[in-house]
XYZ file of C-alpha atoms in Angstrom:
590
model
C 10.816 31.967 51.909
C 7.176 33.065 51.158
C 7.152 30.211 48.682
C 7.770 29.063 45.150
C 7.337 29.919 41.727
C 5.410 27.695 39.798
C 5.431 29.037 36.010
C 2.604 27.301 33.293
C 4.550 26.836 30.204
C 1.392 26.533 28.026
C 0.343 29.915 29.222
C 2.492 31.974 30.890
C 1.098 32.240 34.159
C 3.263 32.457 37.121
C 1.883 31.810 40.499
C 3.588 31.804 43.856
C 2.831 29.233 46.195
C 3.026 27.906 49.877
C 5.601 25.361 50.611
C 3.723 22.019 50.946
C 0.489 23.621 49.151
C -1.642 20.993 47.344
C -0.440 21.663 43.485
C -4.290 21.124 42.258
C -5.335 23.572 45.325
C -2.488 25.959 43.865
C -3.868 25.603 40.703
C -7.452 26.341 41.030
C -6.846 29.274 42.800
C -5.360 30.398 40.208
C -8.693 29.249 37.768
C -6.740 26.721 36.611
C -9.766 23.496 36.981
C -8.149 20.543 36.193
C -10.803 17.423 35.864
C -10.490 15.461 38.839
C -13.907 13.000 38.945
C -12.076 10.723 41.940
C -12.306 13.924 43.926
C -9.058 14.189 44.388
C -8.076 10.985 45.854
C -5.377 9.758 43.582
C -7.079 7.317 41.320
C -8.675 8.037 38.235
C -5.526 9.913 37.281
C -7.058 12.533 34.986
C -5.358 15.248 36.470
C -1.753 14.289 35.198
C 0.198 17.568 34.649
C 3.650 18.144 33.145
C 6.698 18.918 34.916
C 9.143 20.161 32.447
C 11.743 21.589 35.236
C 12.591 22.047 38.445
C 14.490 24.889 40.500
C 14.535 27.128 37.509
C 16.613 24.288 35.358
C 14.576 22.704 32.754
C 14.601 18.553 33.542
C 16.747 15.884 31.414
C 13.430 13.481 31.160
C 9.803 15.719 31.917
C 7.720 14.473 34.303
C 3.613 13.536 34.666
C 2.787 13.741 38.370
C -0.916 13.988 39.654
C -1.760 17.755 40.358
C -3.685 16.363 43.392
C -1.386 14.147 44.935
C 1.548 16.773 44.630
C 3.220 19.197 47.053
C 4.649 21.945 45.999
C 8.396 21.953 47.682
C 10.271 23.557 44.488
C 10.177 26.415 41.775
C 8.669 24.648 38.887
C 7.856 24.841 35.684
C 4.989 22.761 33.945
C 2.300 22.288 31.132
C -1.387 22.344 32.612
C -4.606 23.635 31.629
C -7.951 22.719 29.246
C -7.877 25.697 26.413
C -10.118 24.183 24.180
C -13.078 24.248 26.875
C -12.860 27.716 27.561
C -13.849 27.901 23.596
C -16.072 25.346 22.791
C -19.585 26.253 21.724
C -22.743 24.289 23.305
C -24.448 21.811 20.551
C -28.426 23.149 20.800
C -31.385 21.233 18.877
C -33.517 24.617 19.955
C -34.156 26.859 16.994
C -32.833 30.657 17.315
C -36.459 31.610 17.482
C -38.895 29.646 19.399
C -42.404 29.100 17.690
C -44.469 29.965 20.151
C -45.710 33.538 21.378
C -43.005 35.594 23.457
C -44.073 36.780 26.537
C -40.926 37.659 29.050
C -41.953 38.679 32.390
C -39.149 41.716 31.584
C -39.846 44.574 29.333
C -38.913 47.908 28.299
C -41.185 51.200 28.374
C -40.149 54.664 27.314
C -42.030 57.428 28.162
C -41.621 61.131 27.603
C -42.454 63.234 31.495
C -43.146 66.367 32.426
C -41.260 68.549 34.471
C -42.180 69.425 37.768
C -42.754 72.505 38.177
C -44.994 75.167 40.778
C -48.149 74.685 39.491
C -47.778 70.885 38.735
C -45.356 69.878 41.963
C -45.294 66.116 41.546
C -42.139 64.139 42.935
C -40.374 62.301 40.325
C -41.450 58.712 41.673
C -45.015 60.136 41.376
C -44.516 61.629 38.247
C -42.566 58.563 37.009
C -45.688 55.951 38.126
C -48.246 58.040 36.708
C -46.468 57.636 33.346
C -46.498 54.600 33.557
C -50.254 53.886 34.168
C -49.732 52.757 37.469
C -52.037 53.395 40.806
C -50.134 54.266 44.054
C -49.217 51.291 45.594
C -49.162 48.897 42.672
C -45.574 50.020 41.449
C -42.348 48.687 43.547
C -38.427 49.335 43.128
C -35.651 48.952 45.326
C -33.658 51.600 47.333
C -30.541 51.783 44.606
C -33.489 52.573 41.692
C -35.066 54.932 43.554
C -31.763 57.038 44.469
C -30.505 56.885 40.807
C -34.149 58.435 39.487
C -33.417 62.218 39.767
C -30.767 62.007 38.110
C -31.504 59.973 35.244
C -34.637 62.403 34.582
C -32.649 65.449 34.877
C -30.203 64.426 32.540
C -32.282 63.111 29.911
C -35.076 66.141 29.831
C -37.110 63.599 31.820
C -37.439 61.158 28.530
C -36.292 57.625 30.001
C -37.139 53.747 29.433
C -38.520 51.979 32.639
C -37.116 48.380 32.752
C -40.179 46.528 34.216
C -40.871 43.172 35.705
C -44.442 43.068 35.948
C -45.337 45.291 38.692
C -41.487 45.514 40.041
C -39.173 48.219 38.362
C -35.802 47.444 37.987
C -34.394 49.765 36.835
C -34.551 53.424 34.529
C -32.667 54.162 32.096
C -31.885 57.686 30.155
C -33.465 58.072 26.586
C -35.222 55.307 24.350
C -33.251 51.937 25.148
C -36.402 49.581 24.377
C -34.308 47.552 21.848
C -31.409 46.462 24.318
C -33.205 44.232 26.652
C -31.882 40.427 27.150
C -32.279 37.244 29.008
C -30.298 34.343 29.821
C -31.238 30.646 29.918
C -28.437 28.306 32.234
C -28.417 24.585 32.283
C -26.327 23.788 35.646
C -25.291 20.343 34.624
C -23.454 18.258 36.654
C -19.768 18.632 34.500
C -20.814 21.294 32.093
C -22.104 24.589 32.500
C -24.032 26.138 29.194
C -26.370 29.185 28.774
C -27.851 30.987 26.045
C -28.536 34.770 25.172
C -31.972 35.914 24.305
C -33.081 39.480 22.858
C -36.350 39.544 24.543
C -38.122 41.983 22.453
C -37.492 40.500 19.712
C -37.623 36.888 20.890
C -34.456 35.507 19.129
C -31.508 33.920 20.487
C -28.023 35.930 20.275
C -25.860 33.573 21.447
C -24.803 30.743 23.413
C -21.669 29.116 24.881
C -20.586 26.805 27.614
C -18.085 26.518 30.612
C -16.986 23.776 32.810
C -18.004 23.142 36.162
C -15.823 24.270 38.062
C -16.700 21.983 40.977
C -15.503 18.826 39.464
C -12.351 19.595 41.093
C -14.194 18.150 43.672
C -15.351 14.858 42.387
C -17.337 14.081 38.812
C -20.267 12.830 40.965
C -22.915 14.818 43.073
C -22.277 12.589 45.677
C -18.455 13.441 46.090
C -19.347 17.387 45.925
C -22.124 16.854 48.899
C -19.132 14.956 51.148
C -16.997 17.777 50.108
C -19.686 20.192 51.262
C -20.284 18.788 54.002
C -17.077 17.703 55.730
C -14.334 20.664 54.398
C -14.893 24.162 56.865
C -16.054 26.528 54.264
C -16.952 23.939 51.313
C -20.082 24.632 50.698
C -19.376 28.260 49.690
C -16.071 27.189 47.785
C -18.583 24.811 45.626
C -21.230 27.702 45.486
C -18.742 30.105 44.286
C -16.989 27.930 41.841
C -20.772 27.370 40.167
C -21.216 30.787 39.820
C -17.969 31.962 38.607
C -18.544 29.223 35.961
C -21.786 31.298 34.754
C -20.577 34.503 35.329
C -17.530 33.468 33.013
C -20.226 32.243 30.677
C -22.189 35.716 30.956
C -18.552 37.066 30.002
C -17.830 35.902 27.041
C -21.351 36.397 25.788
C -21.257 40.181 25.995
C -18.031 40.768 24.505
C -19.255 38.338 21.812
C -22.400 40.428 21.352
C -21.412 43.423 22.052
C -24.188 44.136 24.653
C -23.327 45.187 28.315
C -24.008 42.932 31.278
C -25.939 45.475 32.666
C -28.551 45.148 30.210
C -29.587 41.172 31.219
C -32.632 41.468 33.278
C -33.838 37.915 33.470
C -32.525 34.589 33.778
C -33.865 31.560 34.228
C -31.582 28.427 35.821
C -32.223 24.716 35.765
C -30.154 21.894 37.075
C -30.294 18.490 38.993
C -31.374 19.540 42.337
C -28.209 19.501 44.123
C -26.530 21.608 41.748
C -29.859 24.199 41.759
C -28.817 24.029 45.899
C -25.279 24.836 45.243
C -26.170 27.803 42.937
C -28.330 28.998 45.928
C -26.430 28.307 48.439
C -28.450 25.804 50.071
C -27.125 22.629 52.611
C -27.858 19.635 50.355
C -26.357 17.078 52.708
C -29.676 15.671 53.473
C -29.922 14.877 49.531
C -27.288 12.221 49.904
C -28.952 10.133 53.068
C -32.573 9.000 53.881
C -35.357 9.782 52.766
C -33.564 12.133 50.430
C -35.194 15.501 50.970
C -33.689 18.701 49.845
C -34.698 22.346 51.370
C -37.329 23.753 48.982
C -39.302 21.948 46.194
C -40.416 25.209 44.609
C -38.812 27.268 42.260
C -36.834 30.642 43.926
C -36.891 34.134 42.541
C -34.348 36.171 43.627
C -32.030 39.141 42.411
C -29.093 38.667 40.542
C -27.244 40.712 43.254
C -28.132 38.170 45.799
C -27.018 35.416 43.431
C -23.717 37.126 42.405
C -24.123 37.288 39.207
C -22.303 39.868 37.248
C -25.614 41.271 35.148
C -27.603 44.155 36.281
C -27.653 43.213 39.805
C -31.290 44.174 39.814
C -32.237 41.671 37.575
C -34.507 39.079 38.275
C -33.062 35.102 38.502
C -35.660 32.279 38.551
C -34.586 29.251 39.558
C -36.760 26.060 38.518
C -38.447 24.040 41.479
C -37.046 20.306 42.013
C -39.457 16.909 41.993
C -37.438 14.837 44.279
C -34.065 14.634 45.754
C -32.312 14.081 42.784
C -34.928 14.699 39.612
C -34.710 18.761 39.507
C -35.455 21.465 37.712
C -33.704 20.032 34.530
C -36.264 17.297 34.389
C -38.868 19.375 34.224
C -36.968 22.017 31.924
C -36.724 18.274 29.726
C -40.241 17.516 30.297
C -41.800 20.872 29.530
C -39.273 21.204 26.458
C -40.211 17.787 25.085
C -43.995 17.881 25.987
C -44.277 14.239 26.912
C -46.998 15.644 29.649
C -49.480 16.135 26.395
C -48.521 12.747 24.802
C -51.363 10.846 23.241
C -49.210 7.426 23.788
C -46.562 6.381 26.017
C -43.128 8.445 25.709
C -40.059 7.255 26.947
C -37.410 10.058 28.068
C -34.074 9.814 29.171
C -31.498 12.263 29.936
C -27.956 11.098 29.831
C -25.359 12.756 31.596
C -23.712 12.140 35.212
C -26.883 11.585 36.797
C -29.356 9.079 34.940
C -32.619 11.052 34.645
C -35.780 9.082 33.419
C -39.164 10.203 32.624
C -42.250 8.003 30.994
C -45.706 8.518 30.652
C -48.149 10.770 28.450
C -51.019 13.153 29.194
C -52.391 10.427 31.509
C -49.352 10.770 34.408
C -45.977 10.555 34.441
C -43.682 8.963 36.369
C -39.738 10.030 36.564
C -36.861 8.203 39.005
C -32.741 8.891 38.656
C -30.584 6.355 38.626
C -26.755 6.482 39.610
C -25.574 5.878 36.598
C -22.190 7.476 37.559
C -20.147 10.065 35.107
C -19.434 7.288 31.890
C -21.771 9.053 29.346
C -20.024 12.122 29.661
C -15.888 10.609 30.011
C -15.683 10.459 33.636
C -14.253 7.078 34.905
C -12.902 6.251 31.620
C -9.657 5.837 31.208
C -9.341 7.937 28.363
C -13.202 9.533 28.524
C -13.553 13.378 28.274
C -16.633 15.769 27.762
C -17.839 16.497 24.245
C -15.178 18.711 23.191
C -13.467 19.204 20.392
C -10.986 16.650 19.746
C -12.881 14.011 21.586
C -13.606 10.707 19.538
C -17.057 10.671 19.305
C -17.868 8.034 16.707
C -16.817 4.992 15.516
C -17.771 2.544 12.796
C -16.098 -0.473 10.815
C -15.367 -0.443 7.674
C -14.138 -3.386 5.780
C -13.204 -5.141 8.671
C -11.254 -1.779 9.778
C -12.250 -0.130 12.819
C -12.465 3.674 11.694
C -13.513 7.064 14.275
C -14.513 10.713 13.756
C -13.832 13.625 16.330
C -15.479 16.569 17.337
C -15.082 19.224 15.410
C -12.177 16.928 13.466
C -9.851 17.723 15.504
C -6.962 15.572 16.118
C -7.854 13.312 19.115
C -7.106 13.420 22.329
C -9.623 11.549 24.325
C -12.924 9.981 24.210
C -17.095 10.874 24.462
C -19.829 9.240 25.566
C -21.295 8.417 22.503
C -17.453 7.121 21.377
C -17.940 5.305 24.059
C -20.837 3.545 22.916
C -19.971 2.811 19.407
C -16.502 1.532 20.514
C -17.439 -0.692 22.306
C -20.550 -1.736 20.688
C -18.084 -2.343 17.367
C -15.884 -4.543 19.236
C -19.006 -6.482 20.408
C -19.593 -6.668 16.801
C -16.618 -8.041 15.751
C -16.343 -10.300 19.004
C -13.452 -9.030 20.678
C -16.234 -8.304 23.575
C -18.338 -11.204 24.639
C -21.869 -10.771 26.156
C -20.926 -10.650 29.557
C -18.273 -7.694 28.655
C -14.526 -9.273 28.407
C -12.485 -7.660 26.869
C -10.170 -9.628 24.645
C -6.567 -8.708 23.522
C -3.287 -8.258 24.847
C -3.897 -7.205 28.456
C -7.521 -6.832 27.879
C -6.989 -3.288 26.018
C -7.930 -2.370 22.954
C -6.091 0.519 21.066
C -8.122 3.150 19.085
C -5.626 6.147 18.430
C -2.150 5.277 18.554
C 0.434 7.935 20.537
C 1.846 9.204 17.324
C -1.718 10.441 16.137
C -3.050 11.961 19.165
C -3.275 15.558 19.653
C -1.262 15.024 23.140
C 0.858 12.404 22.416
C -0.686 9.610 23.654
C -3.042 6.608 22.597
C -6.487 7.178 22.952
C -7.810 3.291 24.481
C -10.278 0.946 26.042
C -9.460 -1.110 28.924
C -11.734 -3.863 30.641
C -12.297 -1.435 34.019
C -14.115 1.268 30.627
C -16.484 -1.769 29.704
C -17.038 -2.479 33.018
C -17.887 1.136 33.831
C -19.729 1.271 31.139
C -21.890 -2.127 31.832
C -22.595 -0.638 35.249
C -23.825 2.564 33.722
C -26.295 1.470 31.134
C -27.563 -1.339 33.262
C -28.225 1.374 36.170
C -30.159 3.068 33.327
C -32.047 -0.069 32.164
C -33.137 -1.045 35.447
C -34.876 2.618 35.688
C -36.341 2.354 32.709
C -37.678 -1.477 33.865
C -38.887 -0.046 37.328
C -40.880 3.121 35.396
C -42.517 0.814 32.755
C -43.545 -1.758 35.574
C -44.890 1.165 37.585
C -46.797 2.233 35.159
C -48.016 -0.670 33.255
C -46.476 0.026 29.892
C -44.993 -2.642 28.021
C -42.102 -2.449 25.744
C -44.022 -2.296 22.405
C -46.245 0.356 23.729
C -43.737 3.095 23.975
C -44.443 5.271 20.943
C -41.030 7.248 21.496
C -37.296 7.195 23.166
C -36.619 11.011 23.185
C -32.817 11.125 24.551
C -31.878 14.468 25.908
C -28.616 15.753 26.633
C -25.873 17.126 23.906
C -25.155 13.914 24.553
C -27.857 12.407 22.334
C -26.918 14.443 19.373
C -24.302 12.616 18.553
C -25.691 9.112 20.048
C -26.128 6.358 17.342
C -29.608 4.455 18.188
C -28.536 1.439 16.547
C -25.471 1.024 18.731
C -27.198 1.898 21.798
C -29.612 -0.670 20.953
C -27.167 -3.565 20.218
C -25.429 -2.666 23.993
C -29.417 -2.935 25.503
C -29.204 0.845 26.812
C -33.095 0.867 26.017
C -35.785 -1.172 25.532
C -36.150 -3.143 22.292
C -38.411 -0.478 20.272
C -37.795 -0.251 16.540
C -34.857 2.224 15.912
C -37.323 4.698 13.934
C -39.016 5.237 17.700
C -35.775 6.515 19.102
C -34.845 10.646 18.741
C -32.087 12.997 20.203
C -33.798 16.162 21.489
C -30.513 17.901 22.313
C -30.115 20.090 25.220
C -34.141 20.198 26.057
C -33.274 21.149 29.880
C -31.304 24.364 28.592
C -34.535 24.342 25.962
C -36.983 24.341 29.143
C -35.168 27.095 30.512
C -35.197 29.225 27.484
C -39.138 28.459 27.075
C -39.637 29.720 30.342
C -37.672 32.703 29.578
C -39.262 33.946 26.821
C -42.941 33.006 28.131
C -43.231 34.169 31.812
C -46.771 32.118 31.695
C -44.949 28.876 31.680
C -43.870 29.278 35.410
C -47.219 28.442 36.791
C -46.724 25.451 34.387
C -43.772 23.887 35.069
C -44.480 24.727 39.060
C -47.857 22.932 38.551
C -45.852 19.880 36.719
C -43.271 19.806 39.633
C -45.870 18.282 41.500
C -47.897 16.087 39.951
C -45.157 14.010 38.573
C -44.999 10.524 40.522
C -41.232 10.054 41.394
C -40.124 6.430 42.210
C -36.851 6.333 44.655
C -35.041 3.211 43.181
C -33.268 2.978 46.573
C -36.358 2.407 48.137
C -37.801 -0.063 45.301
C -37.581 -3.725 45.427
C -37.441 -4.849 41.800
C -34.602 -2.226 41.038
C -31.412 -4.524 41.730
C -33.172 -7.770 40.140
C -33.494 -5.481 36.888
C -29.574 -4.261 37.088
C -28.427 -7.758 37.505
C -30.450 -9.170 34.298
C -29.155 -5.758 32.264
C -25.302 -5.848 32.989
C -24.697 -8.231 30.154
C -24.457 -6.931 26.688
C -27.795 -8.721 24.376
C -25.735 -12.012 22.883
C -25.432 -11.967 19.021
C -26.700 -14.798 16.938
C -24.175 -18.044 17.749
C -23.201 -16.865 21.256
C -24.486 -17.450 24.347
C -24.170 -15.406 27.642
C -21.887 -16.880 30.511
């Protein structure tokens, strides 16, 4: 037998697979990701599919079996699969048109030639430069540009548009096509790929839209994907190729939403934590994960979107953002730049929650930044019912008289839970004590029920469980203690930080007041604290659209001061004193 038959109900798929073949293996081969933050090691359990039959008979009672835990030794049938992320659209603060001057590094010239002729015998790369304005020598191309040129002039009565990257052309095109000329911005985060689509004549945002990352297959931390790299034959390209087929799917759907052609992107600009920016480029980061914590380059890379594999013009020019530390990348410093704590006239707090703790404070006087390993809990992972911010994800929750009521994304029925769910649930039971200061859970079998089975979207209860508030504690502690280390490091005390800008989609949904009462930041008046939205994807897009900025953010890459918490002494006396939740008046911590 070559092997079996495994059909996806939900979909319609059918793939054939090796006997014994890992079913999650099987799967993503097939681009079926299912979200696996243990790694694949059989605990979190998030990666439950449905088997509904067996040897082509459907079963008396279906079955849930872990995808990455099964072989595949029979034809089967099952329900697998995440639809609604393939759809859902990236929450942006940014505005469709940024109010500042646009200046992309790409543009568009069309110019009417001459034909050669006998008296005027130029060859069409001369004749092409001299159009252009350009001195011999000062005007480069590639080999593919340069073979296509006769052509193009030929067939067009020599009247063409030169796509030009400063002094680099990258491309001609037949005719006048100066109005189709676009950019993309890509935030590589950590479980979430987004990107938006910029019309860089005109300066105005398109579009925008988000996919997984791919890679969590491989563990919801950075730390599991560098093992994986590391120790698996072949991983690292496996995790470099799953990144990019995440943004190329992204690229995808933008065009046929558009209605432009991926041949006419020219420029993108990336930004991620700095292992992710070394998975997009292929680079080793294994010596990210050990002592002292050094990656391969600090500095941004500029390369073609050939050499990165992305499906766009492949002469296009990719820019990827340079890195401070080991873990504080080029999203930092998209955050920073997009935020513009670095011209601050007062202390500004920053923090970006999402699988990685990033924290920046300071003002035009210095800033300092460290990461802390706050683990995957703002964003679902390692909660027992925690998801990204999708539709159908709980992501608020209040009480109302006496009642404890929720919202969803995009009010949708629910089917899991948020980070900023997260927060409010369990800062609502703290209010109405069924969680004491030092995080117990009370109840029946220390869980609490939000969504019961019979409202769910998938048939079964959304809930919290003490391992979630302990996850939890250890998360927002990890992010205290950073925030302690920076201000100590700097001097600034907590009633001289003029502003808490959280960053992330994340923060747009986070209610201050219930991060406040869980002591997830300092105790500044709520009125100080602000969601910025997605500022790294924001610091990509400035960058974009203002070519200028490079020099910046290189410059700012730099001259940050980074603390390495692993290194710093006061870090684990500050996580101990933050685990417990700030006691309410009449109780006392334990």
């Amino acid at each position: 037998m070559d092997g079996y038959n495994v059909t996806i109900a939900n979909t319609g798929q059918r793939l054939l697979v090796g006997p014994g073949v890992n079913l999650k293996d099987a799967l993503a081969a097939a681009g079926i990701f299912l979200n696996t933050p243990c790694g694949g090691r059989g605990t979190c359990g998030k990666c439950r599919v449905t088997v509904v039959g067996r040897d082509g008979a459907p079963l008396e009672r279906v079955q849930e079996v872990l995808a990455c835990q099964f072989k595949v030794e029979k034809d089967l049938w099952l329900i697998a699969g995440e639809q609604k992320e393939e759809i859902a659209k990236a929450a942006l603060v940014a505005e469709d048109q940024l109010a500042e001057p646009v200046r992309p590094l790409v543009k568009k010239v069309c110019i009417s030639l001459v034909e050669p002729n006998l008296e005027n015998p130029k060859t069409d790369w001369e004749n092409l430069r001299d159009g252009l304005g350009y001195f011999p020598g000062e005007l480069e191309t590639d080999l593919e540009t340069l073979r296509s040129l006769p052509k193009v002039l030929r067939d067009n009565g020599f009247v063409v548009t030169a796509v030009l990257a400063g002094k680099r052309l990258l491309a001609i095109e037949g005719g006048d096509t100066t109005g189709r000329c676009y950019g993309l911005a890509v935030d590589l985060g950590t479980t979430t790929l987004s990107a938006s689509l910029w019309d860089l004549a005109k300066g105005v945002r398109i579009g925008n839209s988000i996919a997984p990352n791919y890679q969590r297959i491989h563990g919801a931390d950075v730390l599991s994907r560098i093992n994986h790299a590391s120790s698996v034959p072949g991983g690292l390209a496996e995790l470099q190729s799953l990144m990019v087929k995440g943004v190329n799917d992204i690229i995808s759907r933008l065009a046929k939403e558009t209605g432009i052609s991926e041949q006419e992107i020219y420029l993108v600009t990336v930004a991620g934590n700095t292992t992710m920016q070394h998975f997009f480029l292929g680079l080793n980061p294994h010596h990210l994960a050990v002592a002292p914590f050094v990656g391969v380059r600090q500095e941004g890379v500029q390369l073609s979107a050939a050499e990165a594999s992305l499906k766009i013009n492949p002469s296009a020019l990719v820019y990827v953002f340079p890195s401070v530390a080991g873990y504080v990348g080029g999203d930092t410093l998209g955050v920073i730049l997009a935020s513009r704590v670095y011209e601050a006239d007062r202390p500004t707090l920053v923090v970006d929650l999402g699988t990685n703790g990033e924290i920046v404070l300071g003002s035009k006087n210095g800033l300092a930044t460290c990461s802390t390993a706050a683990g995957p809990a703002f964003e679902g992972g390692n909660i027992s019912c925690g998801m990204p911010a999708l539709p159908g994800a709980v992501n608020s929750v209040d009480v109302v008289d006496g009642t404890i009521t929720y919202s969803t994304i995009a009010e949708e029925r629910p089917c899991g839970i948020c980070g900023s769910g997260l927060i409010d649930l369990i800062s609502q039971l703290r209010k109405t004590r069924k969680i004491d200061p030092a995080g117990v859970l009370g109840g029946e079998q220390n869980i609490f029920e939000l969504v019961p089975l019979h409202v769910s979207q998938n048939g079964k209860p959304v809930f919290l469980t003490q391992a979630d508030v302990r996850e939890f504690q250890l998360a927002k502690a990890a992010i205290l203690a950073g925030i302690r280390v920076l201000q100590k490091e700097m001097s600034i005390a907590d009633e001289e930080i003029a502003k808490v800008l959280v960053a992330g989609t994340f923060g747009n949904y986070l209610n201050p007041a219930h991060a406040q009462d869980l002591g997830l930041f300092p105790p500044v008046p709520l009125s100080r604290i602000q969601a910025i939205g997605n500022a790294a994807q924001h610091g990509a897009e400035l960058v974009l659209l203002n070519w200028q900025r490079v020099k910046e953010v290189e410059t700012l890459a730099k001259s940050i001061k980074h603390v390495e918490l692993s290194a710093n002494d006061d870090f684990m006396d500050f996580f101990i004193k933050s685990i417990h939740f700030p006691a309410k008046e009449d109780e006392h911590c334990t």
